[in-house]
Coordinates of C-alpha atoms and ligand atoms in Angstrom, one line a residue:
M1 CA -7.5 -17.6 7.2
C2 CA -8.0 -20.7 5.1
G3 CA -6.2 -21.0 1.8
I4 CA -7.0 -23.0 -1.4
V5 CA -4.7 -24.2 -4.1
G6 CA -5.3 -26.5 -7.0
Y7 CA -3.3 -27.9 -10.0
I8 CA -4.1 -29.7 -13.2
G9 CA -1.4 -30.3 -15.9
F10 CA 1.2 -32.8 -17.0
E11 CA 3.6 -32.5 -14.0
Q12 CA 3.3 -34.2 -10.7
A13 CA 0.8 -32.1 -8.7
G14 CA 2.1 -32.7 -5.2
P15 CA 5.2 -30.5 -5.1
F16 CA 3.4 -27.5 -6.6
L17 CA 0.5 -27.9 -4.2
L18 CA 2.9 -27.8 -1.3
D19 CA 4.7 -24.7 -2.6
G20 CA 1.3 -23.1 -3.1
L21 CA 0.2 -23.9 0.4
Q22 CA 3.5 -22.6 1.7
A23 CA 2.9 -19.3 -0.1
L24 CA -0.5 -19.1 1.6
E25 CA 0.9 -19.8 5.1
Y26 CA 0.9 -16.1 5.9
R27 CA -2.9 -16.0 6.0
G28 CA -2.8 -17.9 9.3
Y29 CA -3.8 -21.6 9.6
D30 CA -3.6 -24.6 11.9
S31 CA -3.6 -27.6 9.6
A32 CA -3.0 -28.4 6.0
G33 CA -3.7 -31.2 3.5
I34 CA -3.7 -32.2 -0.2
C35 CA -5.6 -34.7 -2.3
L36 CA -4.5 -36.1 -5.6
N37 CA -6.1 -38.3 -8.2
D38 CA -3.5 -41.0 -8.9
G39 CA -5.4 -42.2 -12.0
S40 CA -7.6 -44.7 -10.2
K41 CA -8.4 -43.2 -6.8
L42 CA -8.2 -40.1 -4.6
I43 CA -5.3 -40.1 -2.1
V44 CA -5.5 -37.6 0.8
K45 CA -2.6 -36.5 3.0
K46 CA -3.3 -34.2 5.9
A47 CA -1.5 -32.9 9.0
K48 CA -2.3 -30.7 11.9
G49 CA 0.4 -28.0 12.3
K50 CA 2.5 -26.4 9.6
V51 CA 2.9 -27.1 5.9
F52 CA 6.4 -28.2 7.0
D53 CA 4.8 -31.2 8.7
L54 CA 2.8 -32.0 5.5
R55 CA 6.0 -31.8 3.5
T56 CA 7.7 -34.3 5.8
L57 CA 4.7 -36.6 5.6
T58 CA 4.6 -36.5 1.8
H59 CA 8.3 -36.3 1.0
D60 CA 7.7 -32.8 -0.3
G61 CA 4.7 -34.0 -2.3
H62 CA 6.7 -36.6 -4.3
D63 CA 5.2 -39.7 -2.6
T64 CA 1.9 -39.6 -4.6
K65 CA 1.7 -39.7 -8.3
G66 CA -1.1 -37.8 -10.0
T67 CA -1.2 -34.7 -12.1
V68 CA -4.4 -33.2 -10.7
G69 CA -4.9 -32.2 -7.1
I70 CA -6.3 -29.7 -4.6
G71 CA -4.8 -28.5 -1.3
H72 CA -5.8 -26.4 1.7
T73 CA -4.6 -24.6 4.7
R74 CA -7.3 -24.6 7.4
W75 CA -8.1 -22.0 10.1
A76 CA -10.5 -23.9 12.4
T77 CA -14.1 -22.7 12.7
H78 CA -16.2 -25.9 13.1
G79 CA -14.2 -28.5 14.9
E80 CA -10.8 -28.3 16.6
P81 CA -7.5 -28.2 14.6
S82 CA -6.7 -31.9 13.9
D83 CA -5.8 -34.3 11.2
V84 CA -9.3 -35.4 10.7
N85 CA -10.8 -32.0 10.5
A86 CA -8.2 -30.7 8.1
H87 CA -9.2 -30.5 4.4
P88 CA -9.5 -32.0 1.8
H89 CA -12.6 -33.9 2.9
L90 CA -13.7 -37.0 1.1
S91 CA -17.2 -38.3 0.6
E92 CA -18.0 -41.6 2.4
S93 CA -16.8 -43.9 -0.4
G94 CA -13.8 -41.7 -1.3
R95 CA -15.2 -40.7 -4.7
F96 CA -15.2 -36.9 -4.2
A97 CA -12.8 -34.6 -2.5
V98 CA -13.5 -31.0 -1.5
V99 CA -11.6 -28.0 -0.2
H100 CA -13.6 -25.1 1.1
N101 CA -13.1 -21.6 2.4
G102 CA -16.0 -19.9 4.1
I103 CA -18.8 -21.2 6.3
I104 CA -21.8 -23.4 5.4
E105 CA -24.4 -21.9 7.7
N106 CA -27.0 -24.7 7.2
Y107 CA -24.5 -27.5 7.5
Q108 CA -26.1 -29.0 10.7
Q109 CA -29.5 -29.5 8.9
L110 CA -27.8 -31.0 5.9
K111 CA -25.7 -33.2 8.1
N112 CA -28.8 -34.4 10.0
Y113 CA -30.6 -35.1 6.8
L114 CA -27.7 -37.2 5.4
T115 CA -27.1 -38.9 8.7
A116 CA -30.7 -40.0 8.7
K117 CA -30.1 -41.5 5.3
G118 CA -27.3 -43.5 6.7
V119 CA -24.3 -41.4 5.6
V120 CA -21.4 -41.7 8.1
F121 CA -19.4 -38.5 8.8
R122 CA -15.8 -38.5 9.9
S123 CA -15.1 -34.9 10.9
M124 CA -16.7 -32.1 12.8
T125 CA -16.5 -29.7 9.9
D126 CA -19.2 -27.9 8.0
T127 CA -17.2 -28.7 4.8
E128 CA -17.7 -32.4 4.9
V129 CA -21.4 -32.1 4.1
I130 CA -20.4 -30.8 0.6
A131 CA -18.4 -33.9 -0.2
Q132 CA -21.1 -36.1 1.2
L133 CA -23.8 -34.3 -0.7
M134 CA -21.8 -34.7 -3.9
E135 CA -21.9 -38.4 -3.4
Y136 CA -25.5 -38.5 -2.4
Y137 CA -26.7 -36.6 -5.5
Y138 CA -24.2 -38.0 -8.0
K139 CA -25.8 -39.7 -11.0
G140 CA -22.8 -39.8 -13.4
D141 CA -22.5 -36.0 -14.3
L142 CA -20.1 -34.1 -12.2
I143 CA -21.2 -30.6 -13.2
E144 CA -24.9 -31.4 -12.7
T145 CA -24.1 -32.7 -9.3
V146 CA -22.1 -29.6 -8.3
I147 CA -25.0 -27.4 -9.4
R148 CA -27.5 -29.6 -7.4
V149 CA -25.3 -29.4 -4.3
L150 CA -24.9 -25.6 -4.6
E151 CA -28.7 -25.2 -4.5
K152 CA -28.6 -26.8 -1.0
L153 CA -25.9 -24.6 0.5
D154 CA -26.4 -21.4 2.5
G155 CA -23.4 -19.4 3.5
S156 CA -20.2 -18.4 1.9
Y157 CA -17.8 -20.6 0.0
A158 CA -14.9 -20.9 -2.4
L159 CA -14.7 -24.5 -3.4
G160 CA -12.3 -26.9 -5.2
V161 CA -13.8 -30.3 -6.1
I162 CA -12.1 -33.3 -7.7
S163 CA -13.6 -36.7 -8.4
Q164 CA -12.2 -40.1 -8.7
E165 CA -13.9 -40.7 -12.0
N166 CA -12.8 -37.4 -13.6
P167 CA -9.0 -37.3 -13.5
D168 CA -9.1 -34.6 -16.1
E169 CA -11.0 -31.9 -14.3
I170 CA -11.1 -29.7 -11.2
I171 CA -14.3 -27.9 -10.5
A172 CA -14.1 -24.5 -8.7
V173 CA -17.0 -22.3 -7.5
R174 CA -17.2 -19.1 -5.5
K175 CA -19.8 -17.3 -3.4
E176 CA -18.6 -14.4 -1.2
S177 CA -15.2 -15.9 -0.7
P178 CA -12.3 -15.0 -3.0
L179 CA -11.1 -17.5 -5.7
I180 CA -8.9 -17.1 -8.8
I181 CA -8.0 -19.3 -11.7
G182 CA -4.4 -19.2 -12.9
L183 CA -3.9 -19.8 -16.6
G184 CA -0.7 -21.6 -17.8
E185 CA 0.4 -23.6 -20.8
N186 CA -0.8 -27.1 -20.6
E187 CA -1.5 -26.5 -17.0
N188 CA -4.0 -24.5 -15.0
F189 CA -4.3 -23.5 -11.4
L190 CA -6.7 -22.7 -8.7
A191 CA -6.1 -20.5 -5.7
S192 CA -7.7 -18.3 -3.0
D193 CA -5.0 -15.7 -3.4
V194 CA -2.6 -14.9 -6.2
T195 CA 0.5 -15.4 -4.0
A196 CA 0.0 -19.1 -4.3
I197 CA 0.4 -19.2 -8.1
L198 CA 2.7 -16.2 -8.8
S199 CA 5.7 -18.5 -9.3
K200 CA 3.8 -20.2 -12.2
T201 CA 1.7 -17.6 -13.9
R202 CA 0.5 -14.0 -13.9
T203 CA -2.6 -14.4 -16.0
I204 CA -5.7 -15.1 -14.1
Y205 CA -9.5 -15.1 -14.1
R206 CA -11.0 -13.6 -11.0
M207 CA -14.1 -15.6 -10.1
E208 CA -17.3 -13.9 -9.3
N209 CA -20.3 -15.1 -7.2
D210 CA -22.1 -18.2 -8.6
E211 CA -19.6 -18.8 -11.4
I212 CA -18.4 -22.3 -11.9
A213 CA -15.0 -23.0 -13.4
I214 CA -14.1 -26.3 -15.1
L215 CA -10.4 -26.6 -15.2
G216 CA -8.8 -28.9 -17.7
R217 CA -5.2 -29.4 -18.6
E218 CA -5.5 -27.4 -21.9
G219 CA -8.2 -24.9 -21.0
V220 CA -10.6 -23.5 -18.5
K221 CA -14.3 -23.1 -19.1
I222 CA -16.5 -20.9 -16.9
I223 CA -20.2 -21.3 -16.7
N224 CA -23.1 -20.1 -14.6
T225 CA -25.5 -22.3 -12.7
D226 CA -27.7 -22.6 -15.8
K227 CA -24.7 -24.1 -17.6
E228 CA -24.4 -21.1 -19.9
E229 CA -20.8 -20.3 -20.8
I230 CA -19.3 -17.0 -19.5
H231 CA -16.5 -15.2 -21.3
K232 CA -14.4 -13.5 -18.7
E233 CA -11.6 -11.0 -19.1
I234 CA -8.1 -12.2 -18.4
E235 CA -6.3 -10.1 -15.8
T236 CA -2.5 -9.8 -15.6
I237 CA -0.9 -9.5 -12.2
D238 CA 1.9 -7.0 -12.2
W239 CA 3.2 -7.7 -8.7
D240 CA 6.9 -8.1 -8.3
V241 CA 7.5 -11.7 -7.1
N242 CA 10.2 -10.5 -4.8
A243 CA 7.6 -8.4 -2.9
A244 CA 6.1 -11.7 -1.6
Q245 CA 9.5 -13.0 -0.5
K246 CA 11.6 -12.2 2.6
G247 CA 14.5 -10.7 0.6
G248 CA 17.2 -11.4 3.3
Y249 CA 15.1 -10.2 6.2
E250 CA 14.4 -12.6 9.1
H251 CA 10.7 -11.8 9.1
F252 CA 8.2 -10.4 6.7
M253 CA 7.0 -8.0 9.4
F254 CA 10.4 -6.4 9.7
K255 CA 10.8 -6.2 6.0
E256 CA 7.3 -4.5 5.7
I257 CA 8.2 -2.1 8.5
M258 CA 11.3 -1.1 6.6
E259 CA 9.3 -0.8 3.3
Q260 CA 7.0 1.9 4.7
P261 CA 8.7 5.0 3.3
K262 CA 8.4 3.5 -0.2
A263 CA 4.8 2.3 0.3
I264 CA 3.7 5.7 1.5
S265 CA 5.5 7.4 -1.3
D266 CA 3.9 5.1 -3.9
T267 CA 0.5 5.8 -2.4
I268 CA 0.9 9.6 -2.2
A269 CA 3.1 10.7 -5.1
P270 CA 0.8 9.8 -8.0
R271 CA -2.0 11.7 -6.2
I272 CA -0.2 15.0 -5.8
K273 CA 0.1 17.1 -8.9
N274 CA 1.5 20.6 -9.0
G275 CA 1.1 21.0 -5.2
R276 CA -2.6 19.8 -5.3
V277 CA -4.2 16.6 -4.2
V278 CA -5.9 14.9 -7.1
L279 CA -8.3 12.0 -6.3
D280 CA -9.8 11.1 -9.6
E281 CA -11.1 7.9 -7.9
V282 CA -13.7 9.9 -5.9
N283 CA -16.8 10.6 -7.8
L284 CA -18.2 13.4 -5.7
S285 CA -18.6 17.0 -6.7
A286 CA -18.2 19.8 -4.1
E287 CA -22.0 20.2 -4.2
E288 CA -22.6 16.5 -3.4
L289 CA -19.9 16.6 -0.7
K290 CA -21.6 19.5 1.0
Q291 CA -24.9 17.5 1.3
F292 CA -23.3 15.1 3.7
N293 CA -23.9 15.8 7.4
K294 CA -21.9 12.8 8.8
I295 CA -19.0 10.6 7.9
N296 CA -19.2 7.0 8.9
I297 CA -16.0 4.9 9.0
L298 CA -16.3 1.1 9.0
A299 CA -13.4 -1.3 9.5
C300 CA -12.0 -4.1 11.7
G301 CA -8.7 -4.5 13.6
S302 CA -5.9 -2.2 12.7
A303 CA -7.9 -0.7 9.8
Y304 CA -10.5 0.4 12.5
H305 CA -7.6 2.1 14.3
V306 CA -6.9 4.1 11.2
G307 CA -10.6 5.0 11.3
V308 CA -10.2 6.3 14.9
V309 CA -7.2 8.5 13.8
A310 CA -9.3 9.7 10.8
K311 CA -12.1 10.7 13.1
Y312 CA -9.8 13.2 14.9
I313 CA -8.4 14.5 11.6
F314 CA -11.6 14.8 9.6
E315 CA -13.5 16.4 12.5
K316 CA -10.8 19.0 12.9
M317 CA -10.2 19.7 9.2
L318 CA -13.7 19.2 7.7
R319 CA -15.9 20.2 10.6
I320 CA -18.2 17.3 10.0
P321 CA -19.2 14.8 12.8
V322 CA -17.4 11.5 12.2
E323 CA -18.2 8.1 13.7
A324 CA -15.6 5.4 13.5
D325 CA -17.3 2.1 13.9
L326 CA -16.3 -1.5 14.3
A327 CA -17.8 -3.2 11.3
S328 CA -19.0 -6.2 13.3
E329 CA -20.9 -3.9 15.7
F330 CA -22.3 -1.6 13.1
R331 CA -24.0 -4.4 11.2
Y332 CA -26.4 -5.4 13.9
R333 CA -27.2 -2.2 15.6
D334 CA -29.7 -0.6 13.3
P335 CA -27.4 2.3 12.6
I336 CA -28.6 5.8 11.7
V337 CA -27.2 6.1 8.2
N338 CA -28.8 7.4 5.1
E339 CA -28.1 9.3 1.8
K340 CA -26.7 12.2 3.9
T341 CA -24.0 10.0 5.3
L342 CA -20.7 9.5 3.6
T343 CA -19.3 6.1 4.4
I344 CA -15.6 5.3 4.3
V345 CA -14.6 1.6 4.5
I346 CA -11.1 0.7 5.3
S347 CA -9.6 -2.8 4.6
Q348 CA -6.2 -4.1 3.6
S349 CA -7.5 -7.4 2.1
G350 CA -10.8 -6.1 0.8
E351 CA -12.3 -9.4 1.9
T352 CA -13.0 -9.1 5.6
A353 CA -16.5 -10.5 6.0
D354 CA -17.7 -8.1 8.7
T355 CA -16.4 -5.1 6.8
K356 CA -17.9 -6.2 3.6
E357 CA -21.3 -6.8 5.1
A358 CA -21.2 -3.6 7.1
M359 CA -20.5 -1.8 3.8
K360 CA -23.5 -3.4 2.1
E361 CA -25.7 -2.4 5.1
A362 CA -24.6 1.2 4.6
Q363 CA -25.3 1.0 0.9
R364 CA -28.7 -0.5 1.5
R365 CA -29.4 2.6 3.6
G366 CA -28.5 4.9 0.8
S367 CA -25.0 5.9 1.8
H368 CA -22.3 6.6 -0.7
V369 CA -19.3 4.4 0.0
I370 CA -15.6 5.2 -0.6
S371 CA -13.3 2.3 0.2
I372 CA -9.6 2.4 1.0
V373 CA -8.3 -1.0 0.0
N374 CA -4.9 -2.6 -0.7
V375 CA -5.8 -5.7 -2.7
V376 CA -6.8 -4.8 -6.3
G377 CA -10.0 -6.4 -7.5
S378 CA -11.0 -7.6 -4.0
S379 CA -14.7 -7.7 -3.1
I380 CA -14.9 -4.5 -1.1
A381 CA -12.9 -2.6 -3.9
V382 CA -15.3 -3.9 -6.5
E383 CA -18.5 -3.4 -4.6
S384 CA -17.9 0.1 -3.1
D385 CA -19.0 3.1 -5.0
D386 CA -15.5 4.5 -5.2
V387 CA -12.2 2.9 -4.3
I388 CA -8.9 4.5 -3.4
Y389 CA -6.2 1.9 -3.5
T390 CA -3.3 1.9 -1.1
W391 CA -0.1 1.0 -3.0
A392 CA 1.5 -1.0 -0.2
G393 CA 2.2 -4.0 -2.3
P394 CA 1.5 -7.5 -0.9
E395 CA 1.6 -7.5 2.9
I396 CA 2.5 -11.0 4.1
A397 CA 3.0 -10.7 7.9
V398 CA -0.3 -11.2 9.7
A399 CA 0.3 -8.1 11.8
T400 CA -0.2 -5.2 9.5
T401 CA 2.4 -2.4 9.3
K402 CA 2.8 -0.9 5.8
A403 CA -0.9 -1.4 5.0
Y404 CA -1.8 0.6 8.2
S405 CA 0.6 3.3 7.2
T406 CA -0.7 3.6 3.6
Q407 CA -4.3 3.7 4.9
L408 CA -3.2 6.7 7.1
A409 CA -1.7 8.3 4.0
V410 CA -5.0 8.0 2.1
V411 CA -6.8 9.6 5.1
Y412 CA -4.4 12.6 4.9
L413 CA -5.1 12.9 1.1
L414 CA -8.8 12.7 1.7
A415 CA -8.7 15.3 4.5
L416 CA -6.8 17.7 2.2
Y417 CA -9.0 17.0 -0.9
F418 CA -12.3 17.4 1.0
G419 CA -11.0 20.3 3.1
D420 CA -10.1 22.1 -0.1
M421 CA -13.6 21.3 -1.7
L422 CA -15.4 22.4 1.4
G423 CA -13.3 25.4 2.0
T424 CA -12.5 24.3 5.6
V425 CA -8.7 24.3 4.9
V426 CA -7.3 27.7 4.0
P427 CA -4.9 27.9 1.0
D428 CA -1.7 28.6 3.1
E429 CA -2.4 25.7 5.4
Y430 CA -3.2 23.5 2.5
K431 CA 0.0 24.4 0.7
A432 CA 2.1 23.8 3.8
L433 CA 0.4 20.4 4.6
V434 CA 0.9 19.1 1.0
Q435 CA 4.6 20.0 1.2
E436 CA 4.9 18.2 4.6
L437 CA 3.0 15.2 3.2
E438 CA 5.4 14.9 0.3
D439 CA 8.3 14.9 2.7
L440 CA 6.8 12.3 5.0
P441 CA 8.6 9.3 3.6
N442 CA 12.0 11.0 4.3
K443 CA 10.9 11.7 7.9
I444 CA 9.9 8.1 8.4
E445 CA 13.4 7.0 7.2
T446 CA 14.9 9.1 10.0
V447 CA 12.7 7.4 12.6
L448 CA 13.6 4.0 11.2
E449 CA 17.3 4.8 11.6
N450 CA 16.7 5.0 15.3
K451 CA 15.7 1.3 15.5
E452 CA 18.6 0.2 17.8
R453 CA 17.4 2.4 20.5
I454 CA 13.9 0.8 20.4
Q455 CA 15.5 -2.6 20.3
Y456 CA 17.4 -1.6 23.5
L457 CA 14.2 -0.5 25.2
A458 CA 12.4 -3.7 24.1
S459 CA 15.2 -5.7 25.8
K460 CA 14.4 -3.9 29.0
L461 CA 10.7 -4.6 28.9
F462 CA 10.2 -7.9 27.1
N463 CA 9.6 -9.8 30.3
S464 CA 6.7 -7.7 31.3
K465 CA 3.3 -9.2 32.0
D466 CA 1.2 -6.1 31.3
V467 CA 1.9 -3.0 29.4
F468 CA -0.2 0.2 29.2
F469 CA -0.3 2.6 26.4
I470 CA -1.6 6.1 27.0
G471 CA -2.2 9.2 24.9
R472 CA -4.6 12.0 24.2
N473 CA -6.4 12.9 21.0
I474 CA -4.6 11.4 18.0
D475 CA -2.0 10.0 20.4
Y476 CA -4.8 8.0 22.0
A477 CA -6.0 6.7 18.6
L478 CA -2.4 5.6 17.9
S479 CA -2.0 4.0 21.3
L480 CA -4.8 1.6 20.3
E481 CA -2.7 0.4 17.4
G482 CA 0.5 0.2 19.5
S483 CA -1.2 -1.9 22.1
L484 CA -2.8 -4.2 19.5
K485 CA 0.6 -4.8 17.7
L486 CA 2.2 -5.8 21.0
K487 CA -0.6 -8.2 22.0
E488 CA -0.9 -9.7 18.5
I489 CA 2.7 -10.8 18.1
S490 CA 4.3 -10.9 21.6
Y491 CA 1.2 -12.3 23.6
I492 CA 1.9 -9.7 26.3
H493 CA -1.3 -8.3 27.7
S494 CA -1.7 -4.7 27.1
E495 CA -4.3 -1.9 27.3
A496 CA -4.6 1.3 25.5
Y497 CA -6.2 4.1 27.5
A498 CA -7.1 7.7 26.9
A499 CA -4.7 9.3 29.3
G500 CA -7.3 11.5 30.9
E501 CA -9.5 8.5 31.6
L502 CA -6.8 6.6 33.4
K503 CA -7.6 7.8 36.8
H504 CA -11.2 6.7 36.3
G505 CA -10.3 3.1 36.5
T506 CA -7.2 1.6 35.1
I507 CA -4.7 3.5 37.3
S508 CA -5.6 0.9 40.0
L509 CA -3.5 -1.6 37.9
I510 CA -0.4 0.5 38.0
E511 CA 2.2 -0.8 40.5
E512 CA 5.9 -0.7 41.0
G513 CA 7.6 -1.4 37.6
T514 CA 4.5 -1.5 35.4
P515 CA 5.5 -0.4 31.9
V516 CA 3.6 2.6 30.6
I517 CA 4.2 3.7 27.0
A518 CA 3.1 7.3 26.8
L519 CA 2.5 9.1 23.5
A520 CA 3.2 12.7 23.9
T521 CA 3.3 14.2 20.4
H522 CA 0.2 16.3 20.2
E523 CA 1.5 19.8 20.7
E524 CA -1.6 21.3 22.3
L525 CA -1.9 18.6 25.0
I526 CA 1.8 18.2 26.0
A527 CA 1.2 19.7 29.5
K528 CA -1.9 17.5 30.0
I529 CA -0.2 14.2 29.1
V530 CA 2.9 15.1 31.2
S531 CA 0.5 15.4 34.2
N532 CA -0.9 11.9 33.4
I533 CA 2.7 10.6 33.1
E534 CA 3.5 12.0 36.5
E535 CA 0.4 10.3 37.9
V536 CA 1.6 6.9 36.8
K537 CA 5.2 7.5 37.7
T538 CA 4.1 8.4 41.3
R539 CA 2.6 5.0 41.5
G540 CA 5.7 3.2 40.4
A541 CA 5.3 3.0 36.6
Q542 CA 8.3 2.6 34.3
V543 CA 7.7 5.1 31.6
M544 CA 8.7 5.0 27.9
C545 CA 7.7 8.1 26.1
I546 CA 7.4 9.0 22.4
A547 CA 7.7 12.7 21.9
C548 CA 8.6 15.3 19.2
D549 CA 12.2 16.6 19.0
N550 CA 11.1 20.1 19.9
H551 CA 10.2 18.9 23.4
K552 CA 13.6 17.7 24.6
E553 CA 12.5 18.5 28.1
L554 CA 10.4 15.3 28.0
E555 CA 13.7 13.3 28.4
R556 CA 13.1 13.7 32.2
V557 CA 9.9 11.8 32.2
G558 CA 11.4 8.4 31.3
E559 CA 13.1 6.6 28.4
T560 CA 12.1 8.9 25.6
I561 CA 12.2 8.3 21.9
F562 CA 12.2 11.5 19.8
I563 CA 10.6 11.8 16.4
P564 CA 10.8 14.8 14.1
R565 CA 8.3 17.5 14.6
V566 CA 5.8 17.6 11.8
C567 CA 2.3 19.1 11.6
D568 CA -0.2 17.3 14.0
M569 CA -2.1 15.6 11.2
L570 CA 1.0 13.7 10.1
L571 CA 2.4 12.7 13.5
P572 CA 0.7 9.3 13.7
S573 CA 2.8 8.2 10.7
L574 CA 6.0 8.9 12.5
A575 CA 4.9 7.8 16.0
V576 CA 3.6 4.5 14.9
I577 CA 7.1 3.4 13.7
P578 CA 8.6 3.0 17.2
L579 CA 5.4 1.2 18.3
Q580 CA 5.7 -1.3 15.5
L581 CA 9.4 -1.8 16.1
F582 CA 8.9 -2.2 19.8
A583 CA 6.3 -4.9 19.3
Y584 CA 8.5 -6.6 16.8
Y585 CA 11.6 -6.6 19.0
V586 CA 9.7 -7.7 22.1
A587 CA 8.2 -10.6 20.1
S588 CA 11.6 -11.5 18.7
L589 CA 13.2 -11.5 22.1
K590 CA 10.4 -13.8 23.4
G591 CA 11.0 -16.2 20.4
C592 CA 7.4 -15.8 19.1
D593 CA 6.2 -16.8 15.7
I594 CA 6.2 -13.2 14.5
D595 CA 4.8 -13.5 11.0
Q596 CA 2.1 -16.0 11.9
P597 CA 1.0 -15.4 15.5
R598 CA -1.1 -18.1 17.1
N599 CA -4.9 -18.1 16.3
L600 CA -4.7 -15.1 14.1
A601 CA -5.5 -14.9 10.4
K602 CA -4.5 -12.2 7.9
S603 CA -7.8 -12.0 6.1
V604 CA -10.8 -12.9 8.2
T605 CA -13.4 -14.1 5.7
V606 CA -15.9 -15.5 8.2
E607 CA -18.1 -13.5 10.5
Ligands
LIG701 C1 -7.5 -9.4 10.9 C2 -6.0 -9.1 10.8 C3 -5.8 -7.7 11.2 C4 -6.5 -6.7 10.3 C5 -8.0 -7.1 10.3 C6 -8.8 -6.3 9.3 O1 -8.0 -9.4 12.2 O2 -5.3 -10.0 11.7 O3 -4.4 -7.4 11.1 O4 -6.3 -5.4 10.8 O5 -8.2 -8.5 10.1 O6 -8.3 -6.8 8.0 P1 -8.5 -5.9 6.7 O7 -7.9 -6.8 5.6 O8 -10.0 -5.7 6.5 O9 -7.7 -4.7 6.8

């Protein structure tokens, strides 16, 4: 989704702004722009398309002098992707420039008001009203004006503002949309996400709602809307810069698929001590845990698919009813949630607007919230009651792989931890499961070694128009993710279906040559899924099957990929690997933009 970057210092701002925008490309966007104060006026350069186009237009940012500037990558909400709708937006006379992430919900009223006063708008965006309001209210004091404008805005925003008359300041504000300030020597930075400034500094301020930052060359002052100074703690980012680079791989997605054994090990290992799962992050006693009569899982996209897997695992191991809910649906359906409901929120970014709002709804209704989040210090992590971090490191490809896998790993840890506290997992089973969990990264390595076979199968199917994924129980939950991965990055239509449900509708779509990817790992249901496979084969389907290596007889059902047999709970972590690789190779054969699929954003910070 949209990205913000800003620079103030003694160097030319343009080249850094472009590098920063390039680092934010992974979030997904459709146009980009920069604005610099050249000492006497604001100069804006914008281009629909990629940062590469903006680089060409600006000679890599060298064509405009100026040591203060703001930049933006836009993911269109109000108004089509175009040069004119790209940010930064100028006020009518060109005195103020604004970049904005989020949505101004009352922009139409504000626009009507200003239009009636004679203000002429250029774009279709909600953001332009902020720039125009700045000019409308300006009486010579930049901060006063920003505060006045903020009073008028409803919605969410992270803002960067520069003014023609103040070449020595950038103003930054946040409300419900992430924003950080990077601290350098004789230079300071603004960004929606640390990846944009990692090459320059690792010390940051993390902005909170309604804080206003005034960035100068030699310092940063943070105030509240009453102009009182706020003293914030400096945070140091300990990410490895290489983690946000491709490191010789053609795509981030492939690199991240290959990083999964390490990411899972980093997530699990510190939480297993002497054969026991230790989750110090969870502030619930056994007594408190026993009070819950329901678990409620809230998430979007792939994180929701982790929630569907978790439903099967928790219900089996904890004997508590579990509902996995799409956060965007949960919010508006008057859910039955109260203090007897334990809510688990899953989010890679920790900033997904729907997930965040659903979490707040659950909290309002008295539910205790545990979040599973990858980005440290993100809104969901901070606002949940307890947070369990996944240690996947930065995930850059829009289509998630290693974050999904580490979220699954936390689900296993929680199942064991709670199962032990509730007494629903017996000691022998517990011991065996912990041992298998510790060995999981090695097992994943062996599945990754089989990648050429999956590449070969992708080469047979990449011209398909429709692909079906079927499975039962956890295999069904996993098929949802396999199908989404394929759709997201290869643009091939696909559907995931509970295998037993197929004959109640979707089987009418199966014809000669239709690819069906059957997940057949769940031991208890092998015979059932084999019957479903026969049903589609009889109707001409071309079957690719994923099965455990103790069921070699499944070779006869189609092109079969074998994964090592592990306990049922852990199977999704192995079976998802061929699904990720399959989607990746198909998209690669089709020449798709794998890391930044069309229309998609990594972190969806609008509703
Ligand atoms: C977007 C991404 C998905 C992701 C979903 C939830 O739609 O494209 O890959 O699964 O958001 O994101 P989160 O950061 O909350 O896990």
